[in-house]
PDB file of C-alpha atoms and ligand atoms in Angstrom:
ATOM      1  CA  UNK A   1     183.284  81.394  89.992  1.00  0.00           C
ATOM      2  CA  UNK A   2     185.024  84.005  92.146  1.00  0.00           C
ATOM      3  CA  UNK A   3     184.200  87.700  91.905  1.00  0.00           C
ATOM      4  CA  UNK A   4     186.858  90.152  90.706  1.00  0.00           C
ATOM      5  CA  UNK A   5     187.868  92.835  93.199  1.00  0.00           C
ATOM      6  CA  UNK A   6     189.487  95.944  91.698  1.00  0.00           C
ATOM      7  CA  UNK A   7     191.909  97.713  93.957  1.00  0.00           C
ATOM      8  CA  UNK A   8     194.748 100.157  93.300  1.00  0.00           C
ATOM      9  CA  UNK A   9     197.938 101.521  94.772  1.00  0.00           C
ATOM     10  CA  UNK A  10     196.016 104.676  95.683  1.00  0.00           C
ATOM     11  CA  UNK A  11     192.918 106.702  94.971  1.00  0.00           C
ATOM     12  CA  UNK A  12     192.577 108.136  91.447  1.00  0.00           C
ATOM     13  CA  UNK A  13     194.826 105.517  89.838  1.00  0.00           C
ATOM     14  CA  UNK A  14     192.111 104.085  87.608  1.00  0.00           C
ATOM     15  CA  UNK A  15     189.913 101.541  89.424  1.00  0.00           C
ATOM     16  CA  UNK A  16     186.695 102.780  87.849  1.00  0.00           C
ATOM     17  CA  UNK A  17     188.404 103.169  84.485  1.00  0.00           C
ATOM     18  CA  UNK A  18     189.649  99.563  84.731  1.00  0.00           C
ATOM     19  CA  UNK A  19     186.288  98.247  85.904  1.00  0.00           C
ATOM     20  CA  UNK A  20     184.531  99.827  82.927  1.00  0.00           C
ATOM     21  CA  UNK A  21     187.077  98.363  80.521  1.00  0.00           C
ATOM     22  CA  UNK A  22     186.739  94.890  82.035  1.00  0.00           C
ATOM     23  CA  UNK A  23     182.943  95.052  81.931  1.00  0.00           C
ATOM     24  CA  UNK A  24     183.270  95.523  78.174  1.00  0.00           C
ATOM     25  CA  UNK A  25     185.897  92.816  77.579  1.00  0.00           C
ATOM     26  CA  UNK A  26     184.022  90.284  79.709  1.00  0.00           C
ATOM     27  CA  UNK A  27     180.773  91.147  77.947  1.00  0.00           C
ATOM     28  CA  UNK A  28     182.520  90.626  74.593  1.00  0.00           C
ATOM     29  CA  UNK A  29     183.499  87.151  75.787  1.00  0.00           C
ATOM     30  CA  UNK A  30     179.845  86.325  76.423  1.00  0.00           C
ATOM     31  CA  UNK A  31     179.522  86.968  80.169  1.00  0.00           C
ATOM     32  CA  UNK A  32     176.504  88.558  81.801  1.00  0.00           C
ATOM     33  CA  UNK A  33     178.414  91.258  83.665  1.00  0.00           C
ATOM     34  CA  UNK A  34     177.700  93.167  86.862  1.00  0.00           C
ATOM     35  CA  UNK A  35     179.481  95.708  89.030  1.00  0.00           C
ATOM     36  CA  UNK A  36     179.319  96.667  92.666  1.00  0.00           C
ATOM     37  CA  UNK A  37     180.906  99.414  94.776  1.00  0.00           C
ATOM     38  CA  UNK A  38     180.106  98.751  98.435  1.00  0.00           C
ATOM     39  CA  UNK A  39     181.292 102.147  99.659  1.00  0.00           C
ATOM     40  CA  UNK A  40     181.786 105.449  97.875  1.00  0.00           C
ATOM     41  CA  UNK A  41     182.998 108.550  99.689  1.00  0.00           C
ATOM     42  CA  UNK A  42     183.111 112.149  98.500  1.00  0.00           C
ATOM     43  CA  UNK A  43     179.509 111.794  97.327  1.00  0.00           C
ATOM     44  CA  UNK A  44     177.798 115.083  96.640  1.00  0.00           C
ATOM     45  CA  UNK A  45     174.292 114.108  95.528  1.00  0.00           C
ATOM     46  CA  UNK A  46     174.761 111.271  93.065  1.00  0.00           C
ATOM     47  CA  UNK A  47     177.702 108.841  93.524  1.00  0.00           C
ATOM     48  CA  UNK A  48     179.858 109.363  90.442  1.00  0.00           C
ATOM     49  CA  UNK A  49     181.588 105.957  90.283  1.00  0.00           C
ATOM     50  CA  UNK A  50     178.452 103.959  91.061  1.00  0.00           C
ATOM     51  CA  UNK A  51     176.480 105.872  88.413  1.00  0.00           C
ATOM     52  CA  UNK A  52     179.096 105.123  85.758  1.00  0.00           C
ATOM     53  CA  UNK A  53     179.159 101.458  86.742  1.00  0.00           C
ATOM     54  CA  UNK A  54     175.366 101.211  86.686  1.00  0.00           C
ATOM     55  CA  UNK A  55     175.075 102.924  83.308  1.00  0.00           C
ATOM     56  CA  UNK A  56     177.611 100.566  81.718  1.00  0.00           C
ATOM     57  CA  UNK A  57     176.107  97.448  83.316  1.00  0.00           C
ATOM     58  CA  UNK A  58     172.654  98.428  82.077  1.00  0.00           C
ATOM     59  CA  UNK A  59     174.014  98.928  78.550  1.00  0.00           C
ATOM     60  CA  UNK A  60     175.712  95.531  78.555  1.00  0.00           C
ATOM     61  CA  UNK A  61     173.313  93.478  80.659  1.00  0.00           C
ATOM     62  CA  UNK A  62     169.581  94.270  80.346  1.00  0.00           C
ATOM     63  CA  UNK A  63     168.897  92.344  83.588  1.00  0.00           C
ATOM     64  CA  UNK A  64     170.546  95.258  85.406  1.00  0.00           C
ATOM     65  CA  UNK A  65     167.611  97.537  84.519  1.00  0.00           C
ATOM     66  CA  UNK A  66     166.042  96.561  87.866  1.00  0.00           C
ATOM     67  CA  UNK A  67     169.188  97.582  89.759  1.00  0.00           C
ATOM     68  CA  UNK A  68     169.414 101.083  91.226  1.00  0.00           C
ATOM     69  CA  UNK A  69     172.412 103.217  92.085  1.00  0.00           C
ATOM     70  CA  UNK A  70     171.721 102.522  95.774  1.00  0.00           C
ATOM     71  CA  UNK A  71     171.944  98.764  95.096  1.00  0.00           C
ATOM     72  CA  UNK A  72     175.284  99.199  93.304  1.00  0.00           C
ATOM     73  CA  UNK A  73     176.532 101.438  96.105  1.00  0.00           C
ATOM     74  CA  UNK A  74     174.709 100.953  99.414  1.00  0.00           C
ATOM     75  CA  UNK A  75     177.043 103.115 101.513  1.00  0.00           C
ATOM     76  CA  UNK A  76     177.488 106.676 100.275  1.00  0.00           C
ATOM     77  CA  UNK A  77     179.368 109.178 102.411  1.00  0.00           C
ATOM     78  CA  UNK A  78     179.905 112.847 101.674  1.00  0.00           C
ATOM     79  CA  UNK A  79     183.390 113.478 103.092  1.00  0.00           C
ATOM     80  CA  UNK A  80     186.092 112.605 100.517  1.00  0.00           C
ATOM     81  CA  UNK A  81     188.099 110.445 102.917  1.00  0.00           C
ATOM     82  CA  UNK A  82     188.644 106.863 104.036  1.00  0.00           C
ATOM     83  CA  UNK A  83     185.284 105.287 104.970  1.00  0.00           C
ATOM     84  CA  UNK A  84     186.333 105.057 108.632  1.00  0.00           C
ATOM     85  CA  UNK A  85     186.834 108.816 108.736  1.00  0.00           C
ATOM     86  CA  UNK A  86     183.999 109.714 106.360  1.00  0.00           C
ATOM     87  CA  UNK A  87     181.495 107.794 108.500  1.00  0.00           C
ATOM     88  CA  UNK A  88     182.115 110.441 111.221  1.00  0.00           C
ATOM     89  CA  UNK A  89     181.889 108.038 114.151  1.00  0.00           C
ATOM     90  CA  UNK A  90     178.775 106.191 112.929  1.00  0.00           C
ATOM     91  CA  UNK A  91     179.035 102.446 112.329  1.00  0.00           C
ATOM     92  CA  UNK A  92     178.995 101.378 108.707  1.00  0.00           C
ATOM     93  CA  UNK A  93     175.982  99.123 108.138  1.00  0.00           C
ATOM     94  CA  UNK A  94     177.377  95.808 106.898  1.00  0.00           C
ATOM     95  CA  UNK A  95     173.869  94.288 106.687  1.00  0.00           C
ATOM     96  CA  UNK A  96     173.072  96.849 104.011  1.00  0.00           C
ATOM     97  CA  UNK A  97     176.263  95.884 102.160  1.00  0.00           C
ATOM     98  CA  UNK A  98     175.471  92.162 102.322  1.00  0.00           C
ATOM     99  CA  UNK A  99     171.851  92.644 101.220  1.00  0.00           C
ATOM    100  CA  UNK A 100     172.688  94.686  98.127  1.00  0.00           C
ATOM    101  CA  UNK A 101     175.567  92.344  97.266  1.00  0.00           C
ATOM    102  CA  UNK A 102     173.199  89.347  97.355  1.00  0.00           C
ATOM    103  CA  UNK A 103     170.653  91.170  95.199  1.00  0.00           C
ATOM    104  CA  UNK A 104     173.213  92.149  92.573  1.00  0.00           C
ATOM    105  CA  UNK A 105     174.679  88.629  92.407  1.00  0.00           C
ATOM    106  CA  UNK A 106     171.317  87.356  91.123  1.00  0.00           C
ATOM    107  CA  UNK A 107     171.611  89.401  87.940  1.00  0.00           C
ATOM    108  CA  UNK A 108     175.073  88.559  86.607  1.00  0.00           C
ATOM    109  CA  UNK A 109     177.450  85.636  86.057  1.00  0.00           C
ATOM    110  CA  UNK A 110     180.556  87.643  86.776  1.00  0.00           C
ATOM    111  CA  UNK A 111     180.707  90.468  89.285  1.00  0.00           C
ATOM    112  CA  UNK A 112     183.382  93.161  89.407  1.00  0.00           C
ATOM    113  CA  UNK A 113     183.651  94.902  92.751  1.00  0.00           C
ATOM    114  CA  UNK A 114     185.419  98.250  93.026  1.00  0.00           C
ATOM    115  CA  UNK A 115     187.124  99.120  96.311  1.00  0.00           C
ATOM    116  CA  UNK A 116     187.721 102.615  97.664  1.00  0.00           C
ATOM    117  CA  UNK A 117     191.240 104.052  97.646  1.00  0.00           C
ATOM    118  CA  UNK A 118     193.932 101.415  98.225  1.00  0.00           C
ATOM    119  CA  UNK A 119     194.151  98.153 100.166  1.00  0.00           C
ATOM    120  CA  UNK A 120     194.804  99.421 103.688  1.00  0.00           C
ATOM    121  CA  UNK A 121     192.146 102.079 103.693  1.00  0.00           C
ATOM    122  CA  UNK A 122     190.212 101.655 106.956  1.00  0.00           C
ATOM    123  CA  UNK A 123     186.492 100.936 106.946  1.00  0.00           C
ATOM    124  CA  UNK A 124     186.176 100.039 110.637  1.00  0.00           C
ATOM    125  CA  UNK A 125     188.876 100.079 113.280  1.00  0.00           C
ATOM    126  CA  UNK A 126     189.526  96.393 112.571  1.00  0.00           C
ATOM    127  CA  UNK A 127     188.311  96.057 108.973  1.00  0.00           C
ATOM    128  CA  UNK A 128     190.170  97.400 105.950  1.00  0.00           C
ATOM    129  CA  UNK A 129     189.326  97.515 102.231  1.00  0.00           C
ATOM    130  CA  UNK A 130     191.554  94.444 101.727  1.00  0.00           C
ATOM    131  CA  UNK A 131     189.212  92.467 104.012  1.00  0.00           C
ATOM    132  CA  UNK A 132     186.370  92.877 101.510  1.00  0.00           C
ATOM    133  CA  UNK A 133     188.275  90.632  99.091  1.00  0.00           C
ATOM    134  CA  UNK A 134     187.805  87.541 101.253  1.00  0.00           C
ATOM    135  CA  UNK A 135     184.356  88.629 102.440  1.00  0.00           C
ATOM    136  CA  UNK A 136     183.175  88.643  98.826  1.00  0.00           C
ATOM    137  CA  UNK A 137     185.182  85.565  97.800  1.00  0.00           C
ATOM    138  CA  UNK A 138     187.002  87.551  95.138  1.00  0.00           C
ATOM    139  CA  UNK A 139     190.160  87.355  93.053  1.00  0.00           C
ATOM    140  CA  UNK A 140     191.974  90.701  93.273  1.00  0.00           C
ATOM    141  CA  UNK A 141     193.227  92.898  90.468  1.00  0.00           C
ATOM    142  CA  UNK A 142     195.684  95.544  91.651  1.00  0.00           C
ATOM    143  CA  UNK A 143     195.851  98.561  89.332  1.00  0.00           C
ATOM    144  CA  UNK A 144     199.066 100.587  89.488  1.00  0.00           C
ATOM    145  CA  UNK A 145     200.075 103.879  87.943  1.00  0.00           C
ATOM    146  CA  UNK A 146     203.182 104.298  85.790  1.00  0.00           C
ATOM    147  CA  UNK A 147     204.836 107.344  87.354  1.00  0.00           C
ATOM    148  CA  UNK A 148     207.949 107.574  89.493  1.00  0.00           C
ATOM    149  CA  UNK A 149     207.208 105.858  92.810  1.00  0.00           C
ATOM    150  CA  UNK A 150     205.021 103.155  91.345  1.00  0.00           C
ATOM    151  CA  UNK A 151     207.507 100.321  91.952  1.00  0.00           C
ATOM    152  CA  UNK A 152     207.450 100.870  95.696  1.00  0.00           C
ATOM    153  CA  UNK A 153     203.664 101.248  95.843  1.00  0.00           C
ATOM    154  CA  UNK A 154     203.143  98.194  93.665  1.00  0.00           C
ATOM    155  CA  UNK A 155     205.448  95.997  95.736  1.00  0.00           C
ATOM    156  CA  UNK A 156     203.912  97.156  99.018  1.00  0.00           C
ATOM    157  CA  UNK A 157     200.413  96.394  97.776  1.00  0.00           C
ATOM    158  CA  UNK A 158     201.498  92.987  96.438  1.00  0.00           C
ATOM    159  CA  UNK A 159     203.073  92.211  99.832  1.00  0.00           C
ATOM    160  CA  UNK A 160     199.763  92.937 101.526  1.00  0.00           C
ATOM    161  CA  UNK A 161     197.911  90.589  99.158  1.00  0.00           C
ATOM    162  CA  UNK A 162     200.505  87.804  99.432  1.00  0.00           C
ATOM    163  CA  UNK A 163     200.688  87.958 103.221  1.00  0.00           C
ATOM    164  CA  UNK A 164     196.932  87.296 103.371  1.00  0.00           C
ATOM    165  CA  UNK A 165     197.025  84.526 100.720  1.00  0.00           C
ATOM    166  CA  UNK A 166     194.738  86.481  98.413  1.00  0.00           C
ATOM    167  CA  UNK A 167     194.835  85.306  94.807  1.00  0.00           C
ATOM    168  CA  UNK A 168     195.623  88.254  92.581  1.00  0.00           C
ATOM    169  CA  UNK A 169     196.909  89.756  89.355  1.00  0.00           C
ATOM    170  CA  UNK A 170     198.203  93.249  88.846  1.00  0.00           C
ATOM    171  CA  UNK A 171     198.225  95.579  85.892  1.00  0.00           C
ATOM    172  CA  UNK A 172     199.534  98.988  84.921  1.00  0.00           C
ATOM    173  CA  UNK A 173     197.285 101.828  83.842  1.00  0.00           C
ATOM    174  CA  UNK A 174     199.374 103.959  81.492  1.00  0.00           C
ATOM    175  CA  UNK A 175     197.743 107.337  81.855  1.00  0.00           C
ATOM    176  CA  UNK A 176     199.845 109.353  79.434  1.00  0.00           C
ATOM    177  CA  UNK A 177     202.745 108.498  77.195  1.00  0.00           C
ATOM    178  CA  UNK A 178     204.876 105.591  78.285  1.00  0.00           C
ATOM    179  CA  UNK A 179     208.357 106.832  77.329  1.00  0.00           C
ATOM    180  CA  UNK A 180     209.305 107.889  80.848  1.00  0.00           C
ATOM    181  CA  UNK A 181     207.891 104.650  82.277  1.00  0.00           C
ATOM    182  CA  UNK A 182     210.014 102.590  79.889  1.00  0.00           C
ATOM    183  CA  UNK A 183     213.114 104.432  81.035  1.00  0.00           C
ATOM    184  CA  UNK A 184     212.650 104.597  84.802  1.00  0.00           C
ATOM    185  CA  UNK A 185     210.308 101.767  85.817  1.00  0.00           C
ATOM    186  CA  UNK A 186     210.021  99.025  83.210  1.00  0.00           C
ATOM    187  CA  UNK A 187     213.608  97.704  83.593  1.00  0.00           C
ATOM    188  CA  UNK A 188     212.834  96.543  87.119  1.00  0.00           C
ATOM    189  CA  UNK A 189     209.469  94.988  86.246  1.00  0.00           C
ATOM    190  CA  UNK A 190     211.053  93.122  83.330  1.00  0.00           C
ATOM    191  CA  UNK A 191     213.663  91.572  85.599  1.00  0.00           C
ATOM    192  CA  UNK A 192     211.328  90.891  88.499  1.00  0.00           C
ATOM    193  CA  UNK A 193     208.050  89.646  86.969  1.00  0.00           C
ATOM    194  CA  UNK A 194     207.490  86.826  84.498  1.00  0.00           C
ATOM    195  CA  UNK A 195     204.558  88.652  82.924  1.00  0.00           C
ATOM    196  CA  UNK A 196     203.537  92.305  82.818  1.00  0.00           C
ATOM    197  CA  UNK A 197     199.943  93.256  82.124  1.00  0.00           C
ATOM    198  CA  UNK A 198     198.698  96.694  81.213  1.00  0.00           C
ATOM    199  CA  UNK A 199     195.268  97.979  80.266  1.00  0.00           C
ATOM    200  CA  UNK A 200     196.690  99.548  77.149  1.00  0.00           C
ATOM    201  CA  UNK A 201     198.934  96.742  75.841  1.00  0.00           C
ATOM    202  CA  UNK A 202     197.331  93.395  76.613  1.00  0.00           C
ATOM    203  CA  UNK A 203     193.867  93.865  78.091  1.00  0.00           C
ATOM    204  CA  UNK A 204     192.448  90.832  76.329  1.00  0.00           C
ATOM    205  CA  UNK A 205     195.148  88.553  77.722  1.00  0.00           C
ATOM    206  CA  UNK A 206     194.622  90.050  81.182  1.00  0.00           C
ATOM    207  CA  UNK A 207     190.873  89.423  80.948  1.00  0.00           C
ATOM    208  CA  UNK A 208     191.512  85.800  80.000  1.00  0.00           C
ATOM    209  CA  UNK A 209     193.936  85.391  82.906  1.00  0.00           C
ATOM    210  CA  UNK A 210     191.364  86.836  85.312  1.00  0.00           C
ATOM    211  CA  UNK A 211     188.698  84.430  84.065  1.00  0.00           C
ATOM    212  CA  UNK A 212     191.063  81.473  84.535  1.00  0.00           C
ATOM    213  CA  UNK A 213     191.975  82.594  88.047  1.00  0.00           C
ATOM    214  CA  UNK A 214     188.364  83.232  89.031  1.00  0.00           C
ATOM    215  CA  UNK A 215     187.514  79.693  88.000  1.00  0.00           C
ATOM    216  CA  UNK A 216     190.321  78.227  90.115  1.00  0.00           C
ATOM    217  CA  UNK A 217     189.458  76.941  93.558  1.00  0.00           C
ATOM    218  CA  UNK A 218     191.339  77.881  96.700  1.00  0.00           C
ATOM    219  CA  UNK A 219     193.312  81.009  97.604  1.00  0.00           C
ATOM    220  CA  UNK A 220     196.698  82.256  96.300  1.00  0.00           C
TER     221      UNK A 220
HETATM  222  P1  GTP B   1     188.689 106.563  93.127  1.00  0.00           P
HETATM  223  O1  GTP B   1     187.579 105.591  92.945  1.00  0.00           O
HETATM  224  O2  GTP B   1     188.194 107.976  93.312  1.00  0.00           O
HETATM  225  O3  GTP B   1     189.678 106.148  94.175  1.00  0.00           O
HETATM  226  O4  GTP B   1     189.537 106.661  91.761  1.00  0.00           O
HETATM  227  P2  GTP B   1     189.819 105.469  90.733  1.00  0.00           P
HETATM  228  O5  GTP B   1     190.980 104.669  91.180  1.00  0.00           O
HETATM  229  O6  GTP B   1     188.563 104.738  90.434  1.00  0.00           O
HETATM  230  O7  GTP B   1     190.279 106.285  89.454  1.00  0.00           O
HETATM  231  P3  GTP B   1     189.427 106.599  88.135  1.00  0.00           P
HETATM  232  O8  GTP B   1     189.226 105.361  87.329  1.00  0.00           O
HETATM  233  O9  GTP B   1     188.215 107.379  88.489  1.00  0.00           O
HETATM  234  O10 GTP B   1     190.461 107.502  87.362  1.00  0.00           O
HETATM  235  C1  GTP B   1     190.799 108.781  87.891  1.00  0.00           C
HETATM  236  C2  GTP B   1     190.674 109.843  86.828  1.00  0.00           C
HETATM  237  O11 GTP B   1     191.608 109.616  85.805  1.00  0.00           O
HETATM  238  C3  GTP B   1     189.308 109.860  86.130  1.00  0.00           C
HETATM  239  O12 GTP B   1     188.974 111.185  85.831  1.00  0.00           O
HETATM  240  C4  GTP B   1     189.538 109.059  84.850  1.00  0.00           C
HETATM  241  O13 GTP B   1     188.677 109.463  83.788  1.00  0.00           O
HETATM  242  C5  GTP B   1     190.977 109.386  84.560  1.00  0.00           C
HETATM  243  N1  GTP B   1     191.659 108.242  83.957  1.00  0.00           N
HETATM  244  C6  GTP B   1     191.840 107.037  84.516  1.00  0.00           C
HETATM  245  N2  GTP B   1     192.589 106.267  83.733  1.00  0.00           N
HETATM  246  C7  GTP B   1     192.893 107.016  82.652  1.00  0.00           C
HETATM  247  C8  GTP B   1     193.675 106.781  81.503  1.00  0.00           C
HETATM  248  O14 GTP B   1     194.270 105.730  81.310  1.00  0.00           O
HETATM  249  N3  GTP B   1     193.782 107.795  80.601  1.00  0.00           N
HETATM  250  C9  GTP B   1     193.178 108.974  80.812  1.00  0.00           C
HETATM  251  N4  GTP B   1     193.339 109.914  79.913  1.00  0.00           N
HETATM  252  N5  GTP B   1     192.452 109.245  81.880  1.00  0.00           N
HETATM  253  C10 GTP B   1     192.291 108.270  82.794  1.00  0.00           C
HETATM  254 MG1   MG B   2     186.690 104.950  91.294  1.00  0.00          MG
END
């Protein structure tokens, strides 16, 4: 079964929020869930995202009691910036990432991996967040916001996934009230996409779709 990689059109769109929701829905469907965040930046002491992920995994999957926050997030950088910049000229240790990934995989049957920022955030000069999706043999879930500008950001991110033959779904995170979204954005999505998923309207259906796609072999 493939892993699920959570990405978004930008930082602060709701990747952690989505990951936490999916951990619960997958747990409710009987899966032993796990989460992983290979790199977190803007860390001042304790990594906020990784701590939330660990806490929820430990609540839902007792096997995760042996996992530490440094296992969930092996690379923690203080500057709130793209990993390439936040690493301040030092090489990011991919051996550390692979080791903690392998450890975590032993304790769950489905693993949700949270990226950092959006898809083309640089990690190394020639390695971007999007490259983690294939490295971890994952199916991607793109989370988009619902404000003005989201159509463009959604389509650009979907282009990046399609051009690399990465299997994916996308979903909307409706932060506030959806009236404005229905007026200025939804008409395009309705004409363009056969199915629209959102965390607020059809999370269960989205979870089922993700499970089906993670069980499929091959890319796209
Ligand atoms: P980074 O990992 O920092 O790139 O951000 P992210 O994409 O993981 O976003 P995150 O899930 O942390 O959401 C950003 C902020 O918005 C957090 O403070 C969340 O609690 C909040 N948030 C996210 N989604 C929702 C939502 O649907 N409703 C509300 N009220 N708050 C939300
Ligand atoms: Mg996050």
